[in-house]
PDB file of C-alpha atoms and ligand atoms in Angstrom:
ATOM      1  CA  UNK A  15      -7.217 -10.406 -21.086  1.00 93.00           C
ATOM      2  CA  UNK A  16      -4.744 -10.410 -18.190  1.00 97.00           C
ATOM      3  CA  UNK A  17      -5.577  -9.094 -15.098  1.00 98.00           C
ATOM      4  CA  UNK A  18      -2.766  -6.594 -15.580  1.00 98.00           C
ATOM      5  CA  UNK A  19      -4.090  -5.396 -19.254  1.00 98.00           C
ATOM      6  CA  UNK A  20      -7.293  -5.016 -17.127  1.00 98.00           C
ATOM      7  CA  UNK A  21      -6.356  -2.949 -14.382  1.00 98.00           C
ATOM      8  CA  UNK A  22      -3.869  -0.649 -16.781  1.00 98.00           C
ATOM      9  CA  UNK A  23      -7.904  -0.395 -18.591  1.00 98.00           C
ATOM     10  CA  UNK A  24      -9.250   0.763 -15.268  1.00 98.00           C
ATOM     11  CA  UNK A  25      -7.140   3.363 -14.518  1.00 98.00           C
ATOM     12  CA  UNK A  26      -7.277   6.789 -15.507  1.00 98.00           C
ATOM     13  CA  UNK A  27      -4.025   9.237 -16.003  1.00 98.00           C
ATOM     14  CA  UNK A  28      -4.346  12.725 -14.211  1.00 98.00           C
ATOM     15  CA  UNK A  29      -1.264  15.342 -15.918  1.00 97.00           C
ATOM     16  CA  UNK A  30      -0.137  17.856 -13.057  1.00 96.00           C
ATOM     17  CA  UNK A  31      -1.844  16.364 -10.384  1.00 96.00           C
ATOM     18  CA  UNK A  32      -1.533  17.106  -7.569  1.00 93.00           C
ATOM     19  CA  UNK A  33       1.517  19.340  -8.758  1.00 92.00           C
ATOM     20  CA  UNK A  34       3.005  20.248 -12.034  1.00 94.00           C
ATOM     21  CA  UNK A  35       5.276  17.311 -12.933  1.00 93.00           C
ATOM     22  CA  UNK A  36       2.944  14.402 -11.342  1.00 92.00           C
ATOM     23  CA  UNK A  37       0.886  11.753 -13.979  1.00 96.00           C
ATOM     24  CA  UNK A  38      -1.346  10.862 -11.151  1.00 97.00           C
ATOM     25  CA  UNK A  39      -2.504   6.959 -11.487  1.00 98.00           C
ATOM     26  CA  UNK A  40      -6.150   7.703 -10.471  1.00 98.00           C
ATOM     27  CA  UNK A  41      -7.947   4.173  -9.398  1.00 98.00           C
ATOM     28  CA  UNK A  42     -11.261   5.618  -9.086  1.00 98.00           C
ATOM     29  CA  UNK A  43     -12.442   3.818 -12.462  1.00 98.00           C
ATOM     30  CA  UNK A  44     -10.695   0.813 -11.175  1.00 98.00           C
ATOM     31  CA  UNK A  45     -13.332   1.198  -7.620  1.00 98.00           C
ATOM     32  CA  UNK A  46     -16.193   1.249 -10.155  1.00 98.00           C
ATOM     33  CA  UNK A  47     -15.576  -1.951 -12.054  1.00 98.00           C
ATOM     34  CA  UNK A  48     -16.534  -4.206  -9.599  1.00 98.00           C
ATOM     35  CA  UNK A  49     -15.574  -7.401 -11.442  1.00 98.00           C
ATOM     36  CA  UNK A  50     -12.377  -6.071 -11.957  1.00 98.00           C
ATOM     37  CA  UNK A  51     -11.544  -4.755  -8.712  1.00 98.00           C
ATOM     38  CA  UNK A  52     -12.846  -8.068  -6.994  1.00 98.00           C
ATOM     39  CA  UNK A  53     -10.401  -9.883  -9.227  1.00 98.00           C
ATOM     40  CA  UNK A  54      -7.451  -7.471  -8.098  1.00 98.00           C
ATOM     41  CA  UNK A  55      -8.247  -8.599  -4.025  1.00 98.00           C
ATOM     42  CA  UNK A  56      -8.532 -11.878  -5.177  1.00 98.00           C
ATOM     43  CA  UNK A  57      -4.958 -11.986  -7.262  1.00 98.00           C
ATOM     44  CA  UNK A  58      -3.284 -10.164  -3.936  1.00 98.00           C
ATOM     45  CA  UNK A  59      -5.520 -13.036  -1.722  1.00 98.00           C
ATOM     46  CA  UNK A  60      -4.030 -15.720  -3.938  1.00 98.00           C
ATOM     47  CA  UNK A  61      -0.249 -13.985  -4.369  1.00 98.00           C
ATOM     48  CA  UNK A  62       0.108 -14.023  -0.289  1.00 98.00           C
ATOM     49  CA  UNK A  63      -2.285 -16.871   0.703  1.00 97.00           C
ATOM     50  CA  UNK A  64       0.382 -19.237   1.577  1.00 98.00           C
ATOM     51  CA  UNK A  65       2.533 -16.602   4.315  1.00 98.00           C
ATOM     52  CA  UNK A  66      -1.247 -16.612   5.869  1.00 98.00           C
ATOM     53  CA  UNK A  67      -1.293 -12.807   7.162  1.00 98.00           C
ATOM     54  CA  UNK A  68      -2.640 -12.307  10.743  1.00 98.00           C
ATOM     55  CA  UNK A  69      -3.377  -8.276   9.714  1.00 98.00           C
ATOM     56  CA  UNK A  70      -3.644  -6.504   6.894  1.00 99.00           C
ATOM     57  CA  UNK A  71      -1.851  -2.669   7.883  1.00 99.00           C
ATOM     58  CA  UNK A  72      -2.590  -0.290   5.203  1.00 98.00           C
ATOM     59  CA  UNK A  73      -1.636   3.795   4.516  1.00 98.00           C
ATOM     60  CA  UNK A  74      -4.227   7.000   4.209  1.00 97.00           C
ATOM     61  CA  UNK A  75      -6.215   7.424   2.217  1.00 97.00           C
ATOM     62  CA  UNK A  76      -6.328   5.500  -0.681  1.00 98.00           C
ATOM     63  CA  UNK A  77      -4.655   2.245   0.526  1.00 98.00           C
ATOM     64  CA  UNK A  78      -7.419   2.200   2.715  1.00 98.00           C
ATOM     65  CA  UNK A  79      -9.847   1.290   0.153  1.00 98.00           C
ATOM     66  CA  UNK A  80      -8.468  -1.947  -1.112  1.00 98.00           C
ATOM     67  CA  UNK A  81      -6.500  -2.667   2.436  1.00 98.00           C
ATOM     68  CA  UNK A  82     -10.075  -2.747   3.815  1.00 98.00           C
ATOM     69  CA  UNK A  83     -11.520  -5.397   1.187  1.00 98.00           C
ATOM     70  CA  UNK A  84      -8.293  -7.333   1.749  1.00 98.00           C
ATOM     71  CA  UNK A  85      -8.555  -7.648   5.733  1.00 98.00           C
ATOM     72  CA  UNK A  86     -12.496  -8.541   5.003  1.00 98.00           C
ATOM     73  CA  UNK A  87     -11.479 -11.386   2.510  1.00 98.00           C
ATOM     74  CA  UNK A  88      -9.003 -12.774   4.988  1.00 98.00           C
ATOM     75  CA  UNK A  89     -11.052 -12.018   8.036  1.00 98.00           C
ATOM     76  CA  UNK A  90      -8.331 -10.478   9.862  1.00 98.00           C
ATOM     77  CA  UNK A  91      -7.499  -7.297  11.304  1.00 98.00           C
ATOM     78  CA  UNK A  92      -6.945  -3.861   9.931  1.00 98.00           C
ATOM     79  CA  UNK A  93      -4.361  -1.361  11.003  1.00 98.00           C
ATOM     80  CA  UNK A  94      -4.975   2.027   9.435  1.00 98.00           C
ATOM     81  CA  UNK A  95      -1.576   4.489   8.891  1.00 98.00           C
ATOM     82  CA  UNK A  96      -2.222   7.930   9.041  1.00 98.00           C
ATOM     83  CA  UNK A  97      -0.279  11.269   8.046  1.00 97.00           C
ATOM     84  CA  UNK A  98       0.773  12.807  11.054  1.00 97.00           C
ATOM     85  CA  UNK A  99      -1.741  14.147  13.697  1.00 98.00           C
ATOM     86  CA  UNK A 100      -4.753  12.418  12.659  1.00 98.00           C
ATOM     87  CA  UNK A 101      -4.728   9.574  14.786  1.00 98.00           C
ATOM     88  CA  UNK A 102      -6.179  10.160  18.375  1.00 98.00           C
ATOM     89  CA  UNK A 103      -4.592   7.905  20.802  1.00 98.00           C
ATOM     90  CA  UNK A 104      -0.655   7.730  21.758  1.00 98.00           C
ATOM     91  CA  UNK A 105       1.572   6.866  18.648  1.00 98.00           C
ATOM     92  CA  UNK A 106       4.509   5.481  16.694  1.00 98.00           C
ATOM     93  CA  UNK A 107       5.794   8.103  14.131  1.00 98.00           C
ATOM     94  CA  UNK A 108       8.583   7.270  11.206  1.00 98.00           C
ATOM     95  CA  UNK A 109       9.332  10.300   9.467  1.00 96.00           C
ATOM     96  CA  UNK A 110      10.610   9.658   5.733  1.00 94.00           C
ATOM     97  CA  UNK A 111      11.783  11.937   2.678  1.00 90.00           C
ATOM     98  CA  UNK A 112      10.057  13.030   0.140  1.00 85.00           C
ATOM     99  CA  UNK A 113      11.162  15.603  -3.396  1.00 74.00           C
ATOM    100  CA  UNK A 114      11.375  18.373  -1.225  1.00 78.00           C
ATOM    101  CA  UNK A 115      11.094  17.991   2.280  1.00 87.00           C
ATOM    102  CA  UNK A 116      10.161  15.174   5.067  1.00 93.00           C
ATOM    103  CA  UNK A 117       6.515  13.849   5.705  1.00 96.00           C
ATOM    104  CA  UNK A 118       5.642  11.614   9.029  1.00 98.00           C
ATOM    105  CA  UNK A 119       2.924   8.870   9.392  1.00 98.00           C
ATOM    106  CA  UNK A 120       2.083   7.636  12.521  1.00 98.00           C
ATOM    107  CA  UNK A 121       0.153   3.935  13.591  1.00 98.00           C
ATOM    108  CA  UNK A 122      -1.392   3.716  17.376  1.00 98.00           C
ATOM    109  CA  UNK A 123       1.766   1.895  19.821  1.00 98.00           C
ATOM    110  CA  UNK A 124      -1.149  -0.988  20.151  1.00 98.00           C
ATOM    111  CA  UNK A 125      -2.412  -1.715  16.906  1.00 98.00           C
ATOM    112  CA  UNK A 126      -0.157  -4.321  16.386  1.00 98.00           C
ATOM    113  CA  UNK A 127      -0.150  -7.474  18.561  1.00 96.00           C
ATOM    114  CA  UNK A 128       3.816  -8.963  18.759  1.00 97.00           C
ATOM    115  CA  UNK A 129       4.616 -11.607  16.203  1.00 97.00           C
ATOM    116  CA  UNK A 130       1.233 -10.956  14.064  1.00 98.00           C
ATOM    117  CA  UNK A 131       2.162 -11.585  10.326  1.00 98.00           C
ATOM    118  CA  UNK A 132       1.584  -7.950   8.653  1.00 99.00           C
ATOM    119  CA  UNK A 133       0.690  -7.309   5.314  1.00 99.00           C
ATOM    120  CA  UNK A 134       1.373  -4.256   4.319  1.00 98.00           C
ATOM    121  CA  UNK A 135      -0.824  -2.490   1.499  1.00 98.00           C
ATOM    122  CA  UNK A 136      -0.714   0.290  -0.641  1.00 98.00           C
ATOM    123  CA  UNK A 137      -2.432   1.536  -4.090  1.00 98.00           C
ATOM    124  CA  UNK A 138       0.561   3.109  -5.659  1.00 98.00           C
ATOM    125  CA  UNK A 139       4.264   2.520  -5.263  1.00 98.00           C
ATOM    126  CA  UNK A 140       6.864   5.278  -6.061  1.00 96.00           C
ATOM    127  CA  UNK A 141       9.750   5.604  -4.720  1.00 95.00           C
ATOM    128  CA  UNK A 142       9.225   3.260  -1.850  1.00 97.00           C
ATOM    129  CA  UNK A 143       9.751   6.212   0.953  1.00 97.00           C
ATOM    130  CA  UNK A 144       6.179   5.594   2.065  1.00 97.00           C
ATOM    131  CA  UNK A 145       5.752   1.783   2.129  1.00 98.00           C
ATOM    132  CA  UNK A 146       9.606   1.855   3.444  1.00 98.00           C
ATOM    133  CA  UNK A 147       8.579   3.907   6.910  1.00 98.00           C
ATOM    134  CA  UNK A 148       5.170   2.175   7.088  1.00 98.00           C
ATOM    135  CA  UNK A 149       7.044  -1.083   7.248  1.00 98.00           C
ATOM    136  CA  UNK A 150       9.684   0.420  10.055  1.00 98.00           C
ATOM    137  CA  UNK A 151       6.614   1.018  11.751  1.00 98.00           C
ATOM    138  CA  UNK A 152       5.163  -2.586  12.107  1.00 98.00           C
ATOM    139  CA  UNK A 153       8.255  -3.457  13.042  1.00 98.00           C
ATOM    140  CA  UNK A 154       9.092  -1.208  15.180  1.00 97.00           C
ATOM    141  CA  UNK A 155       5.548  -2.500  17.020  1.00 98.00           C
ATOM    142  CA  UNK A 156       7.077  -5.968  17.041  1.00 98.00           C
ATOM    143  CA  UNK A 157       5.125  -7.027  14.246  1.00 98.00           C
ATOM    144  CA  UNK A 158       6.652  -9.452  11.383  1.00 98.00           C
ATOM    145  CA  UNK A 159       6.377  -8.260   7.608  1.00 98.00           C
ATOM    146  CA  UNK A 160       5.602 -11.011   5.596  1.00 97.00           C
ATOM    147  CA  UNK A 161       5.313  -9.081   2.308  1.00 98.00           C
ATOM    148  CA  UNK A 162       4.171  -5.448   0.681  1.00 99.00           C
ATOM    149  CA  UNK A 163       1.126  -5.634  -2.027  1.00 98.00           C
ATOM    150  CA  UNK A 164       0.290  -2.784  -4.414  1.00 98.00           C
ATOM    151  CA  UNK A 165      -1.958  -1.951  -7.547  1.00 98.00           C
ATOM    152  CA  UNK A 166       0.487  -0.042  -8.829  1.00 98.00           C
ATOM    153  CA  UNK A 167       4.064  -0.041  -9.047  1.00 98.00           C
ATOM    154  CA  UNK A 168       5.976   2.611 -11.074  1.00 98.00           C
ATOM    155  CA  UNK A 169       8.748   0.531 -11.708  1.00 98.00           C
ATOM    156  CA  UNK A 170      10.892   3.150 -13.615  1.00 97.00           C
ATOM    157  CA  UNK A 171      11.307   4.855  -9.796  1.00 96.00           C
ATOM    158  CA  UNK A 172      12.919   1.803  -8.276  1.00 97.00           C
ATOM    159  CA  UNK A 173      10.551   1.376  -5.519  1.00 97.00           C
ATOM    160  CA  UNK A 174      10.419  -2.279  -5.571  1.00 98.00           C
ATOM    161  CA  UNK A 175      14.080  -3.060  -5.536  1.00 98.00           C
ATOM    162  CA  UNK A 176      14.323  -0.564  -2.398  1.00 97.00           C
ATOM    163  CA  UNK A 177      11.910  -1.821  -0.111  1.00 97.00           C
ATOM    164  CA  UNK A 178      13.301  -5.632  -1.097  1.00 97.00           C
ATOM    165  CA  UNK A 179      16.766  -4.520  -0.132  1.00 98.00           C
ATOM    166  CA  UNK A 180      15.552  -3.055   3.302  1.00 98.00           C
ATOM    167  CA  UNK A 181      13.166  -5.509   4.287  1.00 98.00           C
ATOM    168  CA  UNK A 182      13.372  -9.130   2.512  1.00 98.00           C
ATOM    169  CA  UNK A 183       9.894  -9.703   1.874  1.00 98.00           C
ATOM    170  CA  UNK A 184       7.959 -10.801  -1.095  1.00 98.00           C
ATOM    171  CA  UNK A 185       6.784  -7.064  -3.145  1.00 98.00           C
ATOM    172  CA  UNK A 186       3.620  -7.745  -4.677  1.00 98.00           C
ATOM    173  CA  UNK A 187       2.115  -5.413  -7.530  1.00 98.00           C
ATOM    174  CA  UNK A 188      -0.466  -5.933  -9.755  1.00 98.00           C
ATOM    175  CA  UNK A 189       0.234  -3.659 -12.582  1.00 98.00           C
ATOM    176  CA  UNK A 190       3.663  -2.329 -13.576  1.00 98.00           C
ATOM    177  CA  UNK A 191       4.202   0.622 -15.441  1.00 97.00           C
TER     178      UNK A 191
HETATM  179  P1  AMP B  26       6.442   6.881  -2.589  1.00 96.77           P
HETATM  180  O1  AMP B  26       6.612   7.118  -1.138  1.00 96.77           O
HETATM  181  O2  AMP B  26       7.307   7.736  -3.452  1.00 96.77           O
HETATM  182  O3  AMP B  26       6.550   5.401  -2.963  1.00 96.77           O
HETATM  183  O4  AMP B  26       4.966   7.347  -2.960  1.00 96.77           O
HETATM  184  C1  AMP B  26       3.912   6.522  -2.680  1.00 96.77           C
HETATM  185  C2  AMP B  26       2.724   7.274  -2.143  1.00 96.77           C
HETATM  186  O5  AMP B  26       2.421   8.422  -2.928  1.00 96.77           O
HETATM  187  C3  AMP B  26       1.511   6.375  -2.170  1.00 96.77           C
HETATM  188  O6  AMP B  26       0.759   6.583  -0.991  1.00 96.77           O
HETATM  189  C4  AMP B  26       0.766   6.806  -3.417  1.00 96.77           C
HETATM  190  O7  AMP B  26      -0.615   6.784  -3.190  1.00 96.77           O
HETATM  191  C5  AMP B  26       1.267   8.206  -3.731  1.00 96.77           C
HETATM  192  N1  AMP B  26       1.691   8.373  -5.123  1.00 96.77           N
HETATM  193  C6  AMP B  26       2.969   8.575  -5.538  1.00 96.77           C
HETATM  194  N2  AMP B  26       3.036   8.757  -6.862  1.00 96.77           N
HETATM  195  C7  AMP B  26       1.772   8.645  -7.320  1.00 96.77           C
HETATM  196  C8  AMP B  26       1.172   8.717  -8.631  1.00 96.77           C
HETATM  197  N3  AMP B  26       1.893   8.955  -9.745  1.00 96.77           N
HETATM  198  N4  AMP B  26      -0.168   8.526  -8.719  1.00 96.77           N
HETATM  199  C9  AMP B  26      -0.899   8.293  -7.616  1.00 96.77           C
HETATM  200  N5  AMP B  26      -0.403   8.226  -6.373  1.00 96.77           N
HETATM  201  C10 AMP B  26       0.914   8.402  -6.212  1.00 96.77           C
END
């Protein structure tokens, strides 16, 4: 079975979560099937092998989880995104859009070294508003994008196409829906 056909296995569908309207792509059964989930870091290993990252950045919470197995794997460094407010030293902040409203992340001003290669990480990809500011953010640190990986992209939202346009970088997902 494809790795894809695997992973689509692995995940379970949440209706009205966390808001009426939302089919939530829970990966939680994904993080329990380890030979499965070890294949997933090693497809996104194998996908961005040959830009050879220097860091692996990655946004709360849930990109955390793979983002952290990926910066093992490559034995580089992690750089952990947070929603506003939750990081404790001095800050970059990108504010970006969301269905109703603006939401802010924020990255410490020295968690990225000038010129490192960033890979940037997330589990699910909408419409791209998140992955889109998280990326403004490495570069506003002086940091170089070499690509964007995700389990999941919901392809039918046009994330993909959107953070292409903005930043010219290989996309990476491993499932598409
Ligand atoms: P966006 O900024 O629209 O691309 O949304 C991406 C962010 O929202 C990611 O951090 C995802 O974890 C989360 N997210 C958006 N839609 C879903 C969904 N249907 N299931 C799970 N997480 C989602």
């Amino acid at each position: 079975m494809s790795l894809q056909e695997e992973v689509k296995r692995n995940l379970r569908d949440v209706q009205d979560f966390p808001k009426p309207g939302i089919l939530f792509k829970d990966i939680t059964p994904l993080l329990s099937n380890a030979p499965v989930r070890d294949r997933v870091v090693e497809d996104i290993v194998g996908y961005f092998s040959s830009f050879k990252p220097g860091a692996i950045a990655a946004v709360e919470a849930r990109g955390f989880i793979f983002g952290a197995l990926l910066a093992q794997r490559l034995h580089v460094p992690f750089i952990p995104i947070r929603k506003a407010g939750k990081l404790p030293y001095q800050t970059l902040r990108a504010s970006y859009e969301l269905e109703y409203g603006t939401a802010e992340i924020e990255m410490h001003i020295d968690a990225v070294k000038k010129d490192t290669k960033v890979l940037l990480h997330d589990d699910v990809l909408a419409t791209g508003g998140t992955a889109a500011a998280a990326g403004r953010l490495i570069q506003q640190a002086g940091g170089r994008l070499c690509g964007f990986s995700f389990i999941i992209d919901l392809s039918f939202l046009g994330g993909q196409s959107r953070i292409q346009k903005e930043f010219e970088v290989p996309v990476h997902s491993v499932a598409a829906f």
